[in-house]
mmCIF file of C-alpha atoms in Angstrom:
data_model
loop_
_atom_site.group_PDB
_atom_site.id
_atom_site.type_symbol
_atom_site.label_atom_id
_atom_site.label_comp_id
_atom_site.label_asym_id
_atom_site.label_seq_id
_atom_site.Cartn_x
_atom_site.Cartn_y
_atom_site.Cartn_z
ATOM 1 C CA MET H 132 58.115 -9.597 -44.687
ATOM 2 C CA ASN H 133 59.909 -8.491 -41.374
ATOM 3 C CA ASN H 134 59.952 -8.826 -37.708
ATOM 4 C CA LYS H 135 57.507 -6.445 -36.911
ATOM 5 C CA THR H 136 55.187 -6.960 -39.385
ATOM 6 C CA VAL H 137 55.048 -10.643 -38.442
ATOM 7 C CA THR H 138 54.405 -9.715 -35.052
ATOM 8 C CA ALA H 139 51.790 -7.434 -35.963
ATOM 9 C CA PHE H 140 49.958 -9.915 -37.650
ATOM 10 C CA ALA H 141 50.004 -12.740 -34.913
ATOM 11 C CA VAL H 142 48.555 -10.355 -32.806
ATOM 12 C CA LEU H 143 45.810 -9.124 -34.844
ATOM 13 C CA VAL H 144 44.886 -13.339 -35.289
ATOM 14 C CA VAL H 145 45.050 -13.634 -31.268
ATOM 15 C CA ILE H 146 42.131 -10.359 -31.177
ATOM 16 C CA VAL H 147 39.807 -11.987 -33.749
ATOM 17 C CA ALA H 148 40.018 -15.090 -32.189
ATOM 18 C CA GLY H 149 39.400 -14.048 -29.095
ATOM 19 C CA CYS H 150 36.355 -11.655 -30.274
ATOM 20 C CA GLY H 151 34.834 -15.439 -31.586
ATOM 21 C CA LYS H 152 33.852 -16.435 -28.133
ATOM 22 C CA THR H 153 31.117 -15.405 -26.627
ATOM 23 C CA ASP H 154 29.091 -15.270 -23.423
ATOM 24 C CA VAL H 155 25.353 -15.316 -23.668
ATOM 25 C CA PRO H 156 23.534 -17.337 -21.442
ATOM 26 C CA GLY H 157 22.709 -20.944 -23.179
ATOM 27 C CA ALA H 158 25.183 -20.291 -25.545
ATOM 28 C CA PRO H 159 27.634 -23.918 -26.388
ATOM 29 C CA ILE H 160 31.625 -22.885 -25.465
ATOM 30 C CA ALA H 161 34.014 -23.673 -27.140
ATOM 31 C CA GLY H 162 35.678 -27.046 -26.675
ATOM 32 C CA SER H 163 32.983 -27.971 -23.979
ATOM 33 C CA SER H 164 29.480 -28.673 -25.380
ATOM 34 C CA ALA H 165 31.098 -31.058 -27.458
ATOM 35 C CA GLY H 166 33.983 -32.758 -25.899
ATOM 36 C CA GLY H 167 34.242 -30.226 -22.639
ATOM 37 C CA ALA H 168 34.117 -32.692 -19.130
ATOM 38 C CA PRO H 169 31.249 -33.112 -17.902
ATOM 39 C CA VAL H 170 29.263 -30.742 -14.968
ATOM 40 C CA SER H 171 28.324 -32.666 -11.637
ATOM 41 C CA VAL H 172 24.432 -31.662 -11.318
ATOM 42 C CA THR H 173 21.288 -32.718 -9.660
ATOM 43 C CA THR H 174 17.444 -32.974 -11.275
ATOM 44 C CA VAL H 175 14.187 -32.396 -10.444
ATOM 45 C CA ALA H 176 11.138 -33.986 -12.549
ATOM 46 C CA ALA H 177 9.079 -31.194 -13.652
ATOM 47 C CA GLU H 178 5.391 -32.073 -12.057
ATOM 48 C CA GLN H 179 1.862 -31.680 -12.816
ATOM 49 C CA ARG H 180 -0.574 -31.072 -10.920
ATOM 50 C CA ASP H 181 -3.472 -28.684 -9.799
ATOM 51 C CA VAL H 182 -2.064 -25.637 -8.024
ATOM 52 C CA ASP H 183 -3.423 -23.051 -6.195
ATOM 53 C CA VAL H 184 -3.209 -19.541 -6.743
ATOM 54 C CA GLN H 185 -3.516 -17.402 -3.047
ATOM 55 C CA LEU H 186 -3.358 -14.219 -1.258
ATOM 56 C CA GLU H 187 -1.364 -14.155 2.575
ATOM 57 C CA ALA H 188 -1.870 -11.298 4.452
ATOM 58 C CA THR H 189 -2.182 -11.290 8.673
ATOM 59 C CA GLY H 190 -5.633 -11.006 10.363
ATOM 60 C CA ALA H 191 -6.903 -10.842 13.673
ATOM 61 C CA VAL H 192 -9.726 -13.435 15.245
ATOM 62 C CA THR H 193 -13.033 -11.864 16.252
ATOM 63 C CA ALA H 194 -16.244 -13.095 17.423
ATOM 64 C CA LEU H 195 -18.612 -13.088 15.074
ATOM 65 C CA SER H 196 -21.023 -12.176 18.031
ATOM 66 C CA SER H 197 -20.214 -10.800 21.357
ATOM 67 C CA VAL H 198 -23.104 -9.223 23.488
ATOM 68 C CA ASP H 199 -22.409 -6.894 26.919
ATOM 69 C CA ILE H 200 -25.392 -7.399 29.097
ATOM 70 C CA LYS H 201 -26.256 -4.263 30.940
ATOM 71 C CA PRO H 202 -29.804 -3.837 33.236
ATOM 72 C CA LEU H 203 -32.553 -1.657 31.609
ATOM 73 C CA ILE H 204 -33.924 -1.132 34.992
ATOM 74 C CA SER H 205 -32.055 0.356 37.833
ATOM 75 C CA SER H 206 -32.176 -2.427 41.293
ATOM 76 C CA THR H 207 -30.441 -4.321 43.128
ATOM 77 C CA ILE H 208 -28.324 -8.189 42.399
ATOM 78 C CA THR H 209 -30.230 -10.819 43.936
ATOM 79 C CA GLN H 210 -28.439 -13.810 42.610
ATOM 80 C CA VAL H 211 -25.806 -14.465 39.926
ATOM 81 C CA HIS H 212 -26.803 -18.062 38.335
ATOM 82 C CA PHE H 213 -23.395 -18.375 36.469
ATOM 83 C CA LYS H 214 -19.634 -18.119 36.815
ATOM 84 C CA GLU H 215 -16.907 -16.618 34.786
ATOM 85 C CA GLY H 216 -15.942 -18.304 31.507
ATOM 86 C CA GLN H 217 -18.652 -20.303 31.373
ATOM 87 C CA PHE H 218 -20.423 -21.878 28.240
ATOM 88 C CA ILE H 219 -24.295 -20.148 28.551
ATOM 89 C CA LYS H 220 -26.505 -21.151 26.121
ATOM 90 C CA ALA H 221 -28.953 -18.214 24.567
ATOM 91 C CA GLY H 222 -32.464 -17.523 26.979
ATOM 92 C CA GLN H 223 -30.007 -19.015 30.198
ATOM 93 C CA LEU H 224 -30.892 -17.037 33.216
ATOM 94 C CA LEU H 225 -27.903 -15.182 34.864
ATOM 95 C CA PHE H 226 -28.644 -12.447 36.600
ATOM 96 C CA THR H 227 -32.256 -12.122 39.100
ATOM 97 C CA LEU H 228 -32.352 -8.584 40.447
ATOM 98 C CA ASP H 229 -34.534 -7.065 43.488
ATOM 99 C CA SER H 230 -38.272 -7.317 42.130
ATOM 100 C CA ARG H 231 -40.301 -6.799 45.176
ATOM 101 C CA ALA H 232 -41.473 -3.336 43.693
ATOM 102 C CA ASP H 233 -42.821 -4.942 40.666
ATOM 103 C CA GLU H 234 -44.329 -7.675 42.168
ATOM 104 C CA THR H 235 -46.587 -5.458 43.874
ATOM 105 C CA ASN H 236 -47.341 -2.921 41.567
ATOM 106 C CA VAL H 237 -48.191 -6.251 38.907
ATOM 107 C CA ALA H 238 -50.664 -7.669 42.239
ATOM 108 C CA LYS H 239 -52.054 -3.670 42.425
ATOM 109 C CA ALA H 240 -53.097 -3.850 38.762
ATOM 110 C CA GLN H 241 -54.141 -7.325 38.711
ATOM 111 C CA ALA H 242 -56.620 -5.958 41.860
ATOM 112 C CA GLN H 243 -57.250 -3.227 40.241
ATOM 113 C CA LEU H 244 -58.664 -5.181 37.147
ATOM 114 C CA GLN H 245 -60.552 -7.480 39.818
ATOM 115 C CA LYS H 246 -62.540 -4.177 40.694
ATOM 116 C CA ASP H 247 -63.475 -3.105 37.310
ATOM 117 C CA LEU H 248 -64.288 -6.106 35.673
ATOM 118 C CA ALA H 249 -67.310 -6.245 38.859
ATOM 119 C CA SER H 250 -68.378 -3.078 37.651
ATOM 120 C CA LEU H 251 -68.634 -3.965 34.365
ATOM 121 C CA ALA H 252 -70.464 -6.865 35.167
ATOM 122 C CA ASP H 253 -72.940 -4.869 37.404
ATOM 123 C CA ALA H 254 -73.214 -2.437 34.611
ATOM 124 C CA GLN H 255 -74.374 -4.996 31.857
ATOM 125 C CA ARG H 256 -76.823 -6.480 34.803
ATOM 126 C CA GLN H 257 -78.278 -3.055 34.752
ATOM 127 C CA LEU H 258 -78.151 -2.953 30.338
ATOM 128 C CA ALA H 259 -80.118 -6.001 30.297
ATOM 129 C CA ARG H 260 -82.681 -5.393 32.576
ATOM 130 C CA SER H 261 -83.277 -1.857 31.318
ATOM 131 C CA LYS H 262 -84.160 -3.747 27.846
ATOM 132 C CA GLU H 263 -86.628 -6.201 29.590
ATOM 133 C CA LEU H 264 -88.191 -3.256 30.869
ATOM 134 C CA LEU H 265 -88.329 -1.082 27.399
ATOM 135 C CA ALA H 266 -89.867 -4.083 25.971
ATOM 136 C CA GLN H 267 -92.575 -4.021 28.336
ATOM 137 C CA ASN H 268 -92.650 0.254 27.546
ATOM 138 C CA PHE H 269 -92.122 0.730 31.224
ATOM 139 C CA VAL H 270 -88.800 2.685 30.692
ATOM 140 C CA SER H 271 -87.404 4.467 27.762
ATOM 141 C CA GLN H 272 -84.928 4.107 25.127
ATOM 142 C CA THR H 273 -82.802 6.977 26.389
ATOM 143 C CA ALA H 274 -82.313 4.943 30.063
ATOM 144 C CA VAL H 275 -81.051 1.899 27.709
ATOM 145 C CA ASP H 276 -79.247 4.173 25.788
ATOM 146 C CA THR H 277 -77.498 5.549 28.970
ATOM 147 C CA ASN H 278 -76.494 1.890 30.684
ATOM 148 C CA GLN H 279 -75.651 1.073 26.878
ATOM 149 C CA SER H 280 -72.849 3.777 27.838
ATOM 150 C CA LEU H 281 -72.025 2.467 31.370
ATOM 151 C CA VAL H 282 -71.009 -0.612 29.637
ATOM 152 C CA ASP H 283 -68.896 0.443 26.883
ATOM 153 C CA ALA H 284 -66.942 2.864 29.162
ATOM 154 C CA GLN H 285 -66.935 0.551 31.611
ATOM 155 C CA SER H 286 -65.577 -2.106 29.018
ATOM 156 C CA ALA H 287 -62.642 0.575 28.176
ATOM 157 C CA VAL H 288 -61.881 0.596 31.714
ATOM 158 C CA VAL H 289 -61.605 -2.981 31.787
ATOM 159 C CA GLU H 290 -58.854 -3.053 28.735
ATOM 160 C CA SER H 291 -56.967 -0.401 30.084
ATOM 161 C CA ASP H 292 -56.363 -2.394 33.432
ATOM 162 C CA ARG H 293 -55.077 -4.944 30.964
ATOM 163 C CA ALA H 294 -53.135 -3.521 29.635
ATOM 164 C CA ALA H 295 -51.476 -1.561 32.767
ATOM 165 C CA ILE H 296 -51.056 -5.113 33.354
ATOM 166 C CA LYS H 297 -49.085 -6.176 30.386
ATOM 167 C CA ALA H 298 -46.337 -2.947 31.380
ATOM 168 C CA VAL H 299 -46.190 -3.867 34.842
ATOM 169 C CA GLN H 300 -45.562 -7.512 33.689
ATOM 170 C CA VAL H 301 -43.077 -6.281 31.227
ATOM 171 C CA GLY H 302 -40.928 -4.370 33.884
ATOM 172 C CA LEU H 303 -41.741 -7.843 35.852
ATOM 173 C CA SER H 304 -39.047 -9.481 33.255
ATOM 174 C CA TYR H 305 -36.770 -6.588 32.941
ATOM 175 C CA THR H 306 -35.397 -8.529 36.935
ATOM 176 C CA ARG H 307 -35.149 -11.590 35.023
ATOM 177 C CA ILE H 308 -31.465 -11.103 33.010
ATOM 178 C CA VAL H 309 -31.277 -13.818 30.344
ATOM 179 C CA ALA H 310 -28.783 -14.373 28.115
ATOM 180 C CA PRO H 311 -29.730 -12.851 24.300
ATOM 181 C CA ASN H 312 -26.871 -15.251 22.259
ATOM 182 C CA SER H 313 -24.850 -18.270 22.923
ATOM 183 C CA GLY H 314 -21.168 -17.951 24.419
ATOM 184 C CA ARG H 315 -18.397 -17.925 26.674
ATOM 185 C CA ALA H 316 -19.257 -15.611 29.712
ATOM 186 C CA GLY H 317 -16.192 -13.420 30.231
ATOM 187 C CA THR H 318 -15.823 -11.582 33.817
ATOM 188 C CA VAL H 319 -18.608 -10.691 36.300
ATOM 189 C CA ASN H 320 -18.576 -7.211 36.984
ATOM 190 C CA VAL H 321 -20.884 -7.598 40.019
ATOM 191 C CA PHE H 322 -22.374 -9.759 43.028
ATOM 192 C CA PRO H 323 -25.108 -10.212 45.056
ATOM 193 C CA GLY H 324 -26.332 -6.817 46.729
ATOM 194 C CA THR H 325 -24.822 -4.580 43.795
ATOM 195 C CA LEU H 326 -26.693 -1.979 43.117
ATOM 196 C CA VAL H 327 -27.008 -1.919 39.281
ATOM 197 C CA GLN H 328 -28.160 0.971 36.354
ATOM 198 C CA PRO H 329 -28.723 0.909 32.454
ATOM 199 C CA GLY H 330 -26.089 3.695 32.971
ATOM 200 C CA SER H 331 -23.391 0.752 34.932
ATOM 201 C CA PRO H 332 -20.408 -0.716 32.767
ATOM 202 C CA PRO H 333 -21.836 -3.903 31.342
ATOM 203 C CA LEU H 334 -22.753 -6.940 34.305
ATOM 204 C CA VAL H 335 -21.151 -9.436 31.704
ATOM 205 C CA THR H 336 -20.078 -9.803 28.396
ATOM 206 C CA ILE H 337 -20.999 -13.002 26.576
ATOM 207 C CA THR H 338 -18.454 -13.685 22.992
ATOM 208 C CA GLN H 339 -19.448 -16.641 20.492
ATOM 209 C CA LEU H 340 -16.932 -18.622 19.700
ATOM 210 C CA ASP H 341 -18.279 -21.611 17.079
ATOM 211 C CA PRO H 342 -17.688 -20.207 14.511
ATOM 212 C CA ILE H 343 -15.570 -17.883 15.142
ATOM 213 C CA ALA H 344 -14.073 -15.047 12.682
ATOM 214 C CA VAL H 345 -10.782 -14.336 11.087
ATOM 215 C CA ALA H 346 -10.573 -10.090 9.658
ATOM 216 C CA PHE H 347 -7.579 -9.213 7.650
ATOM 217 C CA ASN H 348 -7.099 -6.580 5.296
ATOM 218 C CA LEU H 349 -6.196 -7.307 0.953
ATOM 219 C CA PRO H 350 -4.620 -4.699 -0.964
ATOM 220 C CA GLN H 351 -7.304 -2.904 -3.397
ATOM 221 C CA ARG H 352 -5.945 -4.453 -6.343
ATOM 222 C CA ASN H 353 -7.010 -7.914 -4.802
ATOM 223 C CA LEU H 354 -10.471 -6.547 -4.474
ATOM 224 C CA PRO H 355 -11.903 -8.224 -8.073
ATOM 225 C CA ASP H 356 -10.166 -12.042 -6.761
ATOM 226 C CA ALA H 357 -12.369 -11.337 -3.410
ATOM 227 C CA LEU H 358 -15.399 -10.326 -4.950
ATOM 228 C CA GLN H 359 -15.190 -13.482 -6.993
ATOM 229 C CA SER H 360 -14.286 -15.688 -4.329
ATOM 230 C CA LEU H 361 -17.589 -14.289 -2.087
ATOM 231 C CA ARG H 362 -19.942 -14.598 -5.149
ATOM 232 C CA SER H 363 -18.905 -18.371 -6.271
ATOM 233 C CA GLY H 364 -19.506 -19.445 -2.480
ATOM 234 C CA GLY H 365 -16.476 -18.307 -0.563
ATOM 235 C CA GLY H 366 -13.497 -19.160 -1.463
ATOM 236 C CA ARG H 367 -10.807 -21.708 1.020
ATOM 237 C CA VAL H 368 -9.137 -19.557 4.212
ATOM 238 C CA THR H 369 -6.397 -21.499 5.673
ATOM 239 C CA ALA H 370 -5.846 -20.099 9.042
ATOM 240 C CA VAL H 371 -2.230 -20.752 9.728
ATOM 241 C CA LEU H 372 -1.657 -21.105 14.217
ATOM 242 C CA PRO H 373 1.514 -19.066 15.324
ATOM 243 C CA GLU H 374 3.786 -21.692 16.847
ATOM 244 C CA GLY H 375 3.289 -24.233 14.108
ATOM 245 C CA ARG H 376 -0.177 -25.431 16.224
ATOM 246 C CA GLY H 377 -1.514 -26.627 12.927
ATOM 247 C CA THR H 378 -3.696 -25.190 10.396
ATOM 248 C CA LEU H 379 -7.856 -24.257 10.414
ATOM 249 C CA THR H 380 -9.866 -23.964 7.125
ATOM 250 C CA GLY H 381 -12.591 -21.578 6.359
ATOM 251 C CA LYS H 382 -14.806 -19.860 3.672
ATOM 252 C CA LEU H 383 -14.175 -16.097 2.833
ATOM 253 C CA ALA H 384 -17.511 -15.145 4.533
ATOM 254 C CA PHE H 385 -17.417 -10.897 3.569
ATOM 255 C CA VAL H 386 -15.785 -8.293 1.826
ATOM 256 C CA ASP H 387 -16.429 -4.463 2.815
ATOM 257 C CA ASN H 388 -18.055 -2.262 0.978
ATOM 258 C CA SER H 389 -15.407 0.132 0.758
ATOM 259 C CA VAL H 390 -11.748 0.572 0.692
ATOM 260 C CA ASP H 391 -9.971 1.956 3.592
ATOM 261 C CA ALA H 392 -8.515 5.755 1.230
ATOM 262 C CA ASN H 393 -5.487 5.829 3.842
ATOM 263 C CA SER H 394 -4.393 1.973 3.275
ATOM 264 C CA GLY H 395 -5.531 1.544 -0.026
ATOM 265 C CA THR H 396 -6.875 -1.932 1.643
ATOM 266 C CA VAL H 397 -10.770 -3.419 1.896
ATOM 267 C CA ARG H 398 -11.184 -5.137 4.974
ATOM 268 C CA VAL H 399 -12.490 -9.034 4.754
ATOM 269 C CA LYS H 400 -13.612 -11.792 7.402
ATOM 270 C CA ALA H 401 -13.368 -15.725 7.384
ATOM 271 C CA ALA H 402 -15.800 -17.785 8.852
ATOM 272 C CA PHE H 403 -14.035 -21.295 10.575
ATOM 273 C CA ASP H 404 -15.387 -23.941 12.787
ATOM 274 C CA ASN H 405 -14.084 -23.252 16.132
ATOM 275 C CA LYS H 406 -15.521 -26.304 18.283
ATOM 276 C CA ASN H 407 -12.224 -26.839 19.896
ATOM 277 C CA GLU H 408 -11.724 -23.227 20.468
ATOM 278 C CA VAL H 409 -8.185 -22.867 18.696
ATOM 279 C CA LEU H 410 -8.909 -19.556 18.129
ATOM 280 C CA TRP H 411 -9.511 -16.814 20.558
ATOM 281 C CA PRO H 412 -10.588 -13.486 20.035
ATOM 282 C CA GLY H 413 -7.728 -10.673 19.355
ATOM 283 C CA ALA H 414 -5.406 -13.140 18.652
ATOM 284 C CA PHE H 415 -3.262 -12.813 15.419
ATOM 285 C CA VAL H 416 -2.687 -15.224 12.896
ATOM 286 C CA GLY H 417 -1.453 -16.017 9.061
ATOM 287 C CA VAL H 418 -4.443 -16.098 6.686
ATOM 288 C CA ARG H 419 -4.730 -18.213 2.907
ATOM 289 C CA LEU H 420 -7.323 -17.049 1.042
ATOM 290 C CA VAL H 421 -7.323 -18.821 -2.502
ATOM 291 C CA VAL H 422 -8.358 -16.940 -5.147
ATOM 292 C CA GLN H 423 -7.933 -19.130 -8.230
ATOM 293 C CA THR H 424 -6.840 -22.899 -8.497
ATOM 294 C CA LEU H 425 -4.578 -23.705 -11.259
ATOM 295 C CA LYS H 426 -5.409 -26.849 -13.144
ATOM 296 C CA ASN H 427 -2.575 -29.297 -14.453
ATOM 297 C CA ALA H 428 0.294 -27.012 -14.035
ATOM 298 C CA ILE H 429 3.733 -27.665 -14.733
ATOM 299 C CA VAL H 430 5.924 -27.012 -11.618
ATOM 300 C CA VAL H 431 9.466 -26.534 -11.052
ATOM 301 C CA PRO H 432 11.782 -24.852 -7.890
ATOM 302 C CA GLN H 433 12.522 -21.649 -8.091
ATOM 303 C CA ALA H 434 16.077 -22.621 -7.382
ATOM 304 C CA ALA H 435 16.079 -24.385 -11.067
ATOM 305 C CA ILE H 436 14.919 -20.710 -13.012
ATOM 306 C CA VAL H 437 17.756 -18.805 -14.382
ATOM 307 C CA GLN H 438 17.254 -15.201 -15.534
ATOM 308 C CA GLY H 439 19.039 -13.933 -18.340
ATOM 309 C CA ALA H 440 18.853 -10.877 -20.971
ATOM 310 C CA ARG H 441 16.096 -12.418 -23.053
ATOM 311 C CA GLY H 442 13.801 -14.624 -20.241
ATOM 312 C CA ARG H 443 13.812 -16.657 -17.809
ATOM 313 C CA VAL H 444 15.432 -19.821 -18.912
ATOM 314 C CA VAL H 445 16.017 -23.606 -17.394
ATOM 315 C CA PHE H 446 18.178 -26.060 -18.153
ATOM 316 C CA VAL H 447 16.385 -29.643 -19.354
ATOM 317 C CA VAL H 448 18.720 -32.895 -19.901
ATOM 318 C CA GLU H 449 17.486 -34.605 -22.818
ATOM 319 C CA PRO H 450 18.340 -38.430 -23.837
ATOM 320 C CA GLY H 451 22.556 -39.090 -24.205
ATOM 321 C CA ASN H 452 22.758 -36.573 -21.376
ATOM 322 C CA ARG H 453 23.348 -33.016 -22.150
ATOM 323 C CA ALA H 454 22.213 -29.906 -21.068
ATOM 324 C CA VAL H 455 19.541 -27.897 -23.200
ATOM 325 C CA ALA H 456 18.042 -24.321 -22.085
ATOM 326 C CA ARG H 457 14.780 -24.349 -22.181
ATOM 327 C CA GLN H 458 13.178 -20.769 -22.121
ATOM 328 C CA VAL H 459 9.949 -20.779 -19.820
ATOM 329 C CA GLU H 460 7.278 -18.367 -18.679
ATOM 330 C CA LEU H 461 6.746 -17.614 -14.892
ATOM 331 C CA VAL H 462 2.979 -17.683 -14.112
ATOM 332 C CA ASN H 463 2.869 -17.764 -10.253
ATOM 333 C CA ALA H 464 5.783 -18.288 -7.738
ATOM 334 C CA SER H 465 4.911 -18.509 -4.209
ATOM 335 C CA GLY H 466 7.910 -20.401 -1.430
ATOM 336 C CA THR H 467 10.249 -22.682 -3.911
ATOM 337 C CA ASP H 468 7.626 -23.959 -6.119
ATOM 338 C CA ALA H 469 7.225 -21.923 -9.189
ATOM 339 C CA VAL H 470 4.374 -22.779 -12.021
ATOM 340 C CA VAL H 471 6.098 -22.534 -15.634
ATOM 341 C CA THR H 472 4.842 -23.208 -18.963
ATOM 342 C CA GLY H 473 7.331 -24.296 -22.400
ATOM 343 C CA LEU H 474 8.067 -27.679 -20.247
ATOM 344 C CA ARG H 475 6.280 -31.573 -20.609
ATOM 345 C CA ALA H 476 5.876 -32.802 -17.276
ATOM 346 C CA GLY H 477 8.038 -35.542 -16.107
ATOM 347 C CA GLU H 478 11.156 -33.415 -18.024
ATOM 348 C CA ARG H 479 14.120 -33.661 -15.759
ATOM 349 C CA VAL H 480 15.048 -29.864 -15.178
ATOM 350 C CA VAL H 481 18.710 -28.886 -13.066
ATOM 351 C CA LEU H 482 18.738 -27.931 -9.711
ATOM 352 C CA ASP H 483 22.526 -27.806 -8.694
ATOM 353 C CA GLY H 484 25.203 -26.893 -10.586
ATOM 354 C CA ARG H 485 23.011 -25.031 -13.694
ATOM 355 C CA GLN H 486 25.519 -22.021 -13.116
ATOM 356 C CA ASN H 487 28.242 -23.796 -15.248
ATOM 357 C CA LEU H 488 25.731 -25.355 -17.971
ATOM 358 C CA ARG H 489 25.853 -24.067 -21.156
ATOM 359 C CA THR H 490 22.976 -25.532 -24.101
ATOM 360 C CA GLY H 491 25.371 -28.698 -25.164
ATOM 361 C CA SER H 492 27.489 -29.496 -21.995
ATOM 362 C CA PRO H 493 27.562 -32.901 -21.185
ATOM 363 C CA VAL H 494 26.113 -33.666 -17.656
ATOM 364 C CA ILE H 495 26.608 -36.412 -14.775
ATOM 365 C CA GLU H 496 23.485 -36.784 -12.515
ATOM 366 C CA ARG H 497 24.479 -37.462 -8.714
ATOM 367 C CA PRO H 498 21.486 -37.706 -6.199
ATOM 368 C CA ALA H 499 20.409 -34.755 -4.188
ATOM 369 C CA GLU H 500 20.083 -34.592 -1.114
ATOM 370 C CA GLY H 501 16.836 -34.748 0.390
ATOM 371 C CA ALA H 502 15.416 -34.200 -2.805
ATOM 372 C CA SER H 503 11.614 -35.989 -3.583
ATOM 373 C CA GLY H 504 10.413 -33.591 -7.274
ATOM 374 C CA ALA H 505 9.926 -30.145 -7.624
ATOM 375 C CA GLY H 506 9.825 -28.154 -4.812
ATOM 376 C CA SER H 507 9.678 -31.388 -2.513
ATOM 377 C CA GLY H 508 5.839 -30.336 -2.448
ATOM 378 C CA ARG H 509 3.362 -33.232 -2.399
ATOM 379 C CA PRO H 510 0.239 -33.111 -4.695
ATOM 380 C CA GLY H 511 -2.316 -30.631 -4.383
ATOM 381 C CA ALA H 512 0.083 -28.103 -2.613
ATOM 382 C CA SER H 513 -0.922 -24.590 -2.162
ATOM 383 C CA ALA H 514 1.217 -22.008 -3.576
ATOM 384 C CA ALA H 515 0.926 -18.241 -2.357
ATOM 385 C CA GLY H 516 1.164 -15.183 -4.642
ATOM 386 C CA SER H 517 -0.860 -13.487 -7.137
ATOM 387 C CA VAL H 518 -0.323 -14.450 -10.561
ATOM 388 C CA ALA H 519 2.846 -13.607 -12.997
ATOM 389 C CA SER H 520 0.827 -12.750 -16.025
ATOM 390 C CA ARG H 521 -2.363 -9.880 -14.446
#
């Protein structure tokens, strides 16, 4: 065998040896899985807890009731009985209009009633006398019938007078404008002496602030979830106030009866108690609608999941401080948390240092800075998004 043949054989051996190496995630590295230097990692424990599946959107605060107050007659404002921004109770007197003409009409109608009542009484006396005379054969039946007709006609006149009084009293009632609902008064646009008419701009707007609603749009694909939540009594909805001012919890109260063909979304509303008036009509807030609760779910940080050619895996530290790749299925994800299957509660999942691991790699755990479990979430914390398997 000459020198060239020996050289070619050596090159072939090197190539074959190189082909034996693999770079598949999770496969052991030659010389490292059994006797390589330990890899420094941080771990978190897989948690088991209930996780809320939420839909997120941006909503606009809207009043459940907002009424524009307008006069029903043309008249002049004589008195305003409240102040701008005041809380108004239903039935409270708001404005008084000039009522002199209507009061005069009522008095005139009542006087006419008294006159016609007197005529009715006289006709009834004549009827009674004619009946007595008929019994004594001094008058004919025709005279009695005539007096009876007079009584009937006068009774109809009296009823007409009473109806006329009710009509003018209705007109008189329009001179006192009362609140149809409770709420907060807006800007007052009139003052004593202002002439108002039915077609004039609103005198004031009364807006109900407690309870209050938040309206938002959901994609068409989430309509079944919203309807199911509404049928079950209204799913829990959280309003996230801007600038970190806290949250409010309410219930889903309304799902529109059609999908917007232009946007492919459906309009929904949630109702909130608003005693402290932290929600104000026209403001924008973040909205989270709980559509499902995953019971006893296994939760790990999303950062611990490695996406490989064969799916998602996490590295679990087993007894003996060796890392093992475990294939998992993603059920739900939001923020830093992920709900997965394929793990058991309490298993130690590698968070930092996973990029240097293969199955069987020895590890040394180091303390994690500020780590306190999967996603650092408290038990029962919510996870937004949609179920990945749907």
